[in-house]
Structures are given as C-alpha cells and as structure tokens.
C-alpha cells in the first residue's frame, strides 16, 4: 500500500499490505527527490505494484519492490507539449489520458481526452453539473466543479467523483456518459467557505471503487481537519452503491488491499497509519 505525502518536495510512503508496517519512502534524498517539485496528487494510481503519477510535466511509472524496499523507474512520458493546463489528469491506457478543462477554448465542456502521441485535444466531453452561473474565469469554474477520476482500462470506463457536488458520473473512454448518480443536494454555492466537501480520494480495484464521503463544510474542515469523520462508500463499476461504513477517525486518504478486505487510512493527528480492517468492506 502506498500513500502520497505532500510535505516538502513530495514523497510516497510504502507500507506492507499484510503486516501494515511502514517499509520505506520513495524517493529518498539520494534518488532524484528534486524532480518532485509539482505532483498532481489527483493523478496518482497504485495498481498491482506499479505507481503511476504526474510529476508535472512528466508522467512517471515506478515499480515498487516491497520485498527488498527498493523501486525501479519504468517509462516516463513528457506531456509538456500536449495541452497548456494539465489538471486532474488520469491515465486511461498506454497512450490515452483525460484531464479537467480550464481553457477558454473548450469552455463548453469540463473534460478533455488527449493522447501522448498527439499535441492536440482529441475530444472534449462532460457537461458542467450546473448551467447558467457566471464565473470570473475558466479557472474559477473548474475550481467550483473540481473532481477526482479513477479509471479501469479493462472495462474502458472512467468514474468521476465531484469534490463540492453530491455527484458521481461514469463515462466510457470515448467520453460518452454511461450513468449519473446524484447522492443528495445538488446546488453548489459559489463562495468557497459555504461549500460542502463530499467525495475524496477514490481508490479503484478490479471489481469496485472505494471513496470517502464527508458532507461537511469546506471552511470548517480546513480550519479544523481533525473534525473529519468520513463514511467509506463502496460502488461497483455499474454505479451501484454496495456498502457504507462509518470511520470514527479523521481519515483523509487511504488505500485498500487488492482483495478489498482491508483498509489503511492516514489520519491528521497521527504520525503513522491507522488500520480499519473489516469483513464489511
């Protein structure tokens, strides 16, 4: 299990999936830590021992070797020539990516599809959740409707979890909307301190998607993050809610085992990890 630590240059902490013990930090001071100047923490995918993430503008893939506490750098892709603003990037397959739009040229749609083999946007997709609101800039509009994406290459599907809207959307890799799940109240205040935080840190396995659900005031959480008491929600790739579990701790990020039967969460007031292991997951 791997967690991103955004302190300083940004590192990843690796834990053993069975014993839940801390193993090592990647990269360490001797391994090109200076390259980690800007990591998009919403781009991080940890599947089957391979860590994928955007170290802007480089998309990196790293093989984590837990047995001997080492890592192996795999291929990397320079995305600097693709689009001007790469934000909330998700890697879909070997060449296909999606990112959140903040460009006036594509202001009618919220998301972009592009390829590492081309310097142009292949397609724009995804209508904004609310229409008719006026924003001072495309960046302000993107901030209000920001989201986190997880993808499943085998299914060819994307799941989009909105941060400030009670909304989940499922798309295929062409950008076609497959399903929309409205969880609760649908209106989003434009004043940041009046917004609620809803979905955080989705994690995808081969079968399901695990996500933290808060429904707490954004300003209150930022001022006192230890008040976080999230609910863990489990969805399948058809958009059906399978299970809900209350976490009585200020967990803000987590990872799950491959089998989906154990969870390690990072809490604000803890130095290490806290484990929530439950057959109900």
Coordinates of C-alpha atoms in Angstrom, one line a residue:
X1 CA 0.0 0.0 0.0
X2 CA 1.3 3.4 -1.0
X3 CA 0.4 6.9 0.3
X4 CA 1.4 10.3 -1.0
X5 CA 2.9 12.7 1.5
X6 CA 2.7 16.2 0.1
X7 CA 5.1 17.7 2.6
X8 CA 8.2 19.4 1.2
X9 CA 9.1 18.1 -2.2
X10 CA 6.5 15.3 -2.0
X11 CA 7.3 11.7 -1.3
X12 CA 5.4 8.3 -1.2
X13 CA 5.3 6.2 1.9
X14 CA 5.2 2.4 1.2
X15 CA 3.5 0.0 3.7
X16 CA 3.4 -3.8 3.7
X17 CA 0.0 -4.9 2.6
X18 CA -0.1 -7.8 5.1
X19 CA 1.6 -6.6 8.3
X20 CA 0.7 -2.9 7.6
X21 CA 4.1 -1.9 8.7
X22 CA 6.0 1.1 7.2
X23 CA 8.7 -0.1 4.8
X24 CA 10.3 2.9 3.1
X25 CA 9.9 6.2 1.5
X26 CA 10.2 6.9 -2.3
X27 CA 12.2 8.7 -3.4
X28 CA 14.7 9.2 -0.7
X29 CA 17.2 12.1 -0.5
X30 CA 19.6 10.2 -2.8
X31 CA 17.2 9.4 -5.6
X32 CA 16.2 12.5 -7.6
X33 CA 13.9 14.0 -4.9
X34 CA 14.5 17.4 -6.6
X35 CA 12.3 16.2 -9.5
X36 CA 9.2 16.1 -7.3
X37 CA 8.5 19.8 -7.5
X38 CA 4.9 19.6 -8.5
X39 CA 3.0 16.3 -8.1
X40 CA -0.7 16.3 -9.1
X41 CA -2.0 14.1 -6.2
X42 CA -5.2 13.5 -8.1
X43 CA -3.2 11.7 -10.8
X44 CA -1.8 9.0 -8.6
X45 CA -2.7 5.4 -9.4
X46 CA -1.3 2.5 -7.5
X47 CA -2.3 -0.8 -9.1
X48 CA -0.6 -4.2 -8.9
X49 CA 2.7 -2.9 -7.5
X50 CA 3.1 -0.1 -10.1
X51 CA 2.9 3.5 -9.1
X52 CA 1.7 6.0 -11.7
X53 CA 1.7 9.7 -11.2
X54 CA 2.1 13.1 -12.8
X55 CA 5.3 15.0 -11.7
X56 CA 4.4 17.9 -13.9
X57 CA 5.0 17.9 -16.8
X58 CA 6.4 14.3 -16.6
X59 CA 4.1 11.3 -16.2
X60 CA 6.1 8.7 -14.3
X61 CA 5.6 4.9 -13.7
X62 CA 7.5 3.2 -10.9
X63 CA 7.7 -0.4 -9.9
X64 CA 7.6 -0.8 -6.1
X65 CA 9.6 -3.7 -4.7
X66 CA 8.3 -4.3 -1.2
X67 CA 10.4 -7.4 -0.6
X68 CA 13.7 -5.5 -0.7
X69 CA 12.4 -2.0 -0.1
X70 CA 13.5 -0.7 -3.5
X71 CA 11.9 0.8 -6.6
X72 CA 12.5 0.6 -10.3
X73 CA 11.8 3.5 -12.6
X74 CA 9.8 2.4 -15.7
X75 CA 8.9 4.5 -18.7
X76 CA 8.1 8.2 -18.4
X77 CA 6.1 10.5 -20.8
X78 CA 6.8 14.2 -21.2
X79 CA 3.4 15.9 -21.5
X80 CA 4.6 19.4 -21.8
X81 CA 3.7 19.7 -25.4
X82 CA 0.2 18.2 -25.1
X83 CA -2.0 20.9 -23.6
X84 CA -1.2 24.1 -21.7
X85 CA -3.0 23.2 -18.5
X86 CA -2.9 19.6 -17.3
X87 CA -5.0 19.3 -14.2
X88 CA -6.7 16.3 -12.5
X89 CA -5.1 14.0 -15.0
X90 CA -6.0 10.4 -15.3
X91 CA -4.1 7.8 -17.3
X92 CA -6.5 5.6 -19.2
X93 CA -4.3 3.3 -21.3
X94 CA -0.8 3.3 -22.8
X95 CA -1.4 6.5 -24.8
X96 CA -4.8 7.9 -23.7
X97 CA -5.3 10.5 -20.9
X98 CA -8.1 12.6 -19.6
X99 CA -7.8 15.9 -17.8
X100 CA -10.0 18.6 -16.3
X101 CA -10.5 21.6 -18.6
X102 CA -9.6 25.1 -17.6
X103 CA -9.1 26.5 -21.1
X104 CA -11.5 29.1 -22.6
X105 CA -11.2 27.4 -26.0
X106 CA -13.0 24.4 -24.6
X107 CA -15.2 26.1 -22.0
X108 CA -18.4 24.3 -23.1
X109 CA -17.2 21.0 -21.7
X110 CA -15.5 20.1 -18.4
X111 CA -13.1 17.3 -19.5
X112 CA -10.6 16.6 -22.2
X113 CA -9.3 13.5 -23.9
X114 CA -5.8 13.6 -25.4
X115 CA -3.1 11.2 -26.5
X116 CA 0.6 11.2 -25.7
X117 CA 1.1 10.7 -29.4
X118 CA -0.6 13.9 -30.4
X119 CA -0.2 17.6 -29.3
X120 CA -3.9 18.3 -29.8
X121 CA -7.0 17.6 -27.8
X122 CA -8.9 14.6 -29.3
X123 CA -12.2 15.3 -27.8
X124 CA -14.0 17.4 -25.1
X125 CA -16.8 15.9 -23.1
X126 CA -18.8 16.2 -19.8
X127 CA -21.4 18.9 -19.3
X128 CA -20.9 21.0 -16.3
X129 CA -23.2 20.0 -13.3
X130 CA -24.9 23.4 -13.2
X131 CA -25.6 25.7 -16.1
X132 CA -26.3 29.5 -16.2
X133 CA -23.8 30.5 -13.5
X134 CA -21.3 33.3 -14.3
X135 CA -17.7 32.9 -13.3
X136 CA -14.8 35.4 -13.4
X137 CA -12.6 32.9 -15.2
X138 CA -12.4 29.3 -16.5
X139 CA -10.1 28.5 -13.6
X140 CA -12.8 29.7 -11.1
X141 CA -15.4 27.5 -12.9
X142 CA -13.0 24.5 -12.8
X143 CA -12.3 25.1 -9.1
X144 CA -16.0 25.0 -8.2
X145 CA -16.6 21.8 -10.1
X146 CA -13.4 20.0 -9.4
X147 CA -13.4 16.3 -9.3
X148 CA -11.2 13.2 -9.0
X149 CA -11.1 10.4 -11.6
X150 CA -10.4 6.7 -11.4
X151 CA -10.3 4.5 -14.5
X152 CA -10.5 0.9 -15.4
X153 CA -8.6 0.0 -18.6
X154 CA -10.1 -3.5 -18.9
X155 CA -13.7 -2.1 -18.8
X156 CA -12.8 1.1 -20.7
X157 CA -14.6 3.2 -18.0
X158 CA -14.0 6.4 -16.1
X159 CA -15.6 7.2 -12.7
X160 CA -15.7 10.9 -11.8
X161 CA -16.3 11.9 -8.2
X162 CA -17.0 15.6 -7.5
X163 CA -15.5 17.3 -4.6
X164 CA -18.1 20.0 -4.0
X165 CA -21.2 18.5 -5.7
X166 CA -23.1 15.4 -4.5
X167 CA -22.5 13.8 -7.8
X168 CA -20.8 10.8 -9.4
X169 CA -20.6 10.2 -13.2
X170 CA -19.5 7.2 -15.2
X171 CA -18.1 7.6 -18.8
X172 CA -16.5 5.3 -21.3
X173 CA -13.2 6.0 -22.9
X174 CA -14.9 7.9 -25.7
X175 CA -16.4 10.4 -23.3
X176 CA -19.9 9.0 -23.5
X177 CA -21.9 9.3 -20.3
X178 CA -22.9 5.9 -19.0
X179 CA -24.6 6.8 -15.7
X180 CA -25.1 9.7 -13.3
X181 CA -25.5 9.2 -9.6
X182 CA -26.9 12.1 -7.6
X183 CA -26.4 11.3 -3.9
X184 CA -28.1 14.3 -2.3
X185 CA -28.5 18.1 -2.5
X186 CA -27.3 19.3 -6.0
X187 CA -26.7 23.0 -5.6
X188 CA -23.1 24.3 -5.1
X189 CA -22.5 27.7 -3.5
X190 CA -20.0 29.9 -5.4
X191 CA -18.5 31.2 -2.2
X192 CA -15.8 28.6 -1.2
X193 CA -16.4 28.8 2.5
X194 CA -20.1 28.0 2.0
X195 CA -19.4 24.8 0.1
X196 CA -19.5 21.3 1.5
X197 CA -16.9 18.7 0.8
X198 CA -18.4 15.5 -0.5
X199 CA -16.2 12.9 -2.2
X200 CA -12.5 12.5 -1.5
X201 CA -9.7 10.1 -2.5
X202 CA -11.4 7.4 -4.6
X203 CA -9.5 4.1 -4.9
X204 CA -10.3 1.6 -7.7
X205 CA -9.8 -2.1 -7.6
X206 CA -10.6 -4.6 -10.4
X207 CA -14.1 -5.1 -9.0
X208 CA -15.1 -2.0 -7.0
X209 CA -14.4 1.7 -6.2
X210 CA -13.8 2.9 -2.7
X211 CA -14.3 6.5 -1.8
X212 CA -14.5 8.8 1.3
X213 CA -17.8 10.7 1.7
X214 CA -17.8 13.7 4.0
X215 CA -20.8 16.0 3.6
X216 CA -19.0 18.5 5.8
X217 CA -18.5 22.3 5.4
X218 CA -15.4 23.1 3.5
X219 CA -14.3 26.0 5.7
X220 CA -14.8 24.0 8.9
X221 CA -12.7 21.1 7.6
X222 CA -9.9 23.4 6.5
X223 CA -9.8 25.2 9.9
X224 CA -10.1 22.0 11.9
X225 CA -9.3 18.9 9.9
X226 CA -9.4 16.7 12.9
X227 CA -13.2 17.1 12.8
X228 CA -13.3 14.9 9.7
X229 CA -15.4 11.7 10.2
X230 CA -15.9 10.3 6.8
X231 CA -18.1 7.5 5.5
X232 CA -16.5 4.9 3.3
X233 CA -18.7 4.1 0.4
X234 CA -18.2 1.2 -2.0
X235 CA -19.5 1.3 -5.6
X236 CA -19.3 -1.2 -8.4
X237 CA -18.4 -0.1 -11.9
X238 CA -22.1 -0.1 -12.8
X239 CA -22.6 2.8 -10.3
X240 CA -24.4 0.8 -7.7
X241 CA -23.7 1.6 -4.0
X242 CA -22.8 -1.7 -2.4
X243 CA -21.7 -0.9 1.1
X244 CA -21.3 2.0 3.6
X245 CA -19.0 2.1 6.6
X246 CA -18.5 4.9 9.1
X247 CA -14.9 5.7 10.0
X248 CA -14.6 7.2 13.5
X249 CA -11.3 8.9 12.8
X250 CA -10.1 12.0 10.8
X251 CA -9.1 9.9 7.8
X252 CA -8.4 12.0 4.7
X253 CA -6.7 9.5 2.4
X254 CA -6.4 5.7 2.3
X255 CA -5.6 2.6 0.3
X256 CA -7.3 -0.8 0.2
X257 CA -5.9 -4.3 -0.3
X258 CA -6.2 -6.0 -3.7
X259 CA -8.9 -8.2 -2.3
X260 CA -10.7 -5.2 -1.0
X261 CA -11.0 -6.7 2.5
X262 CA -8.6 -4.3 4.4
X263 CA -8.1 -0.6 4.5
X264 CA -5.3 1.6 5.8
X265 CA -6.1 5.2 6.3
X266 CA -3.9 8.2 7.1
X267 CA -5.3 10.4 9.9
X268 CA -4.5 14.1 10.5
X269 CA -3.4 13.7 14.1
X270 CA -1.4 10.5 13.6
X271 CA 2.2 10.2 12.6
X272 CA 1.7 6.7 11.1
X273 CA -1.2 4.9 9.6
X274 CA -4.4 3.7 11.3
X275 CA -5.8 0.4 10.1
X276 CA -9.5 -0.3 9.6
X277 CA -9.8 -3.9 8.7
X278 CA -13.3 -5.2 8.4
X279 CA -15.1 -8.0 6.6
X280 CA -17.9 -5.5 5.9
X281 CA -15.6 -3.6 3.5

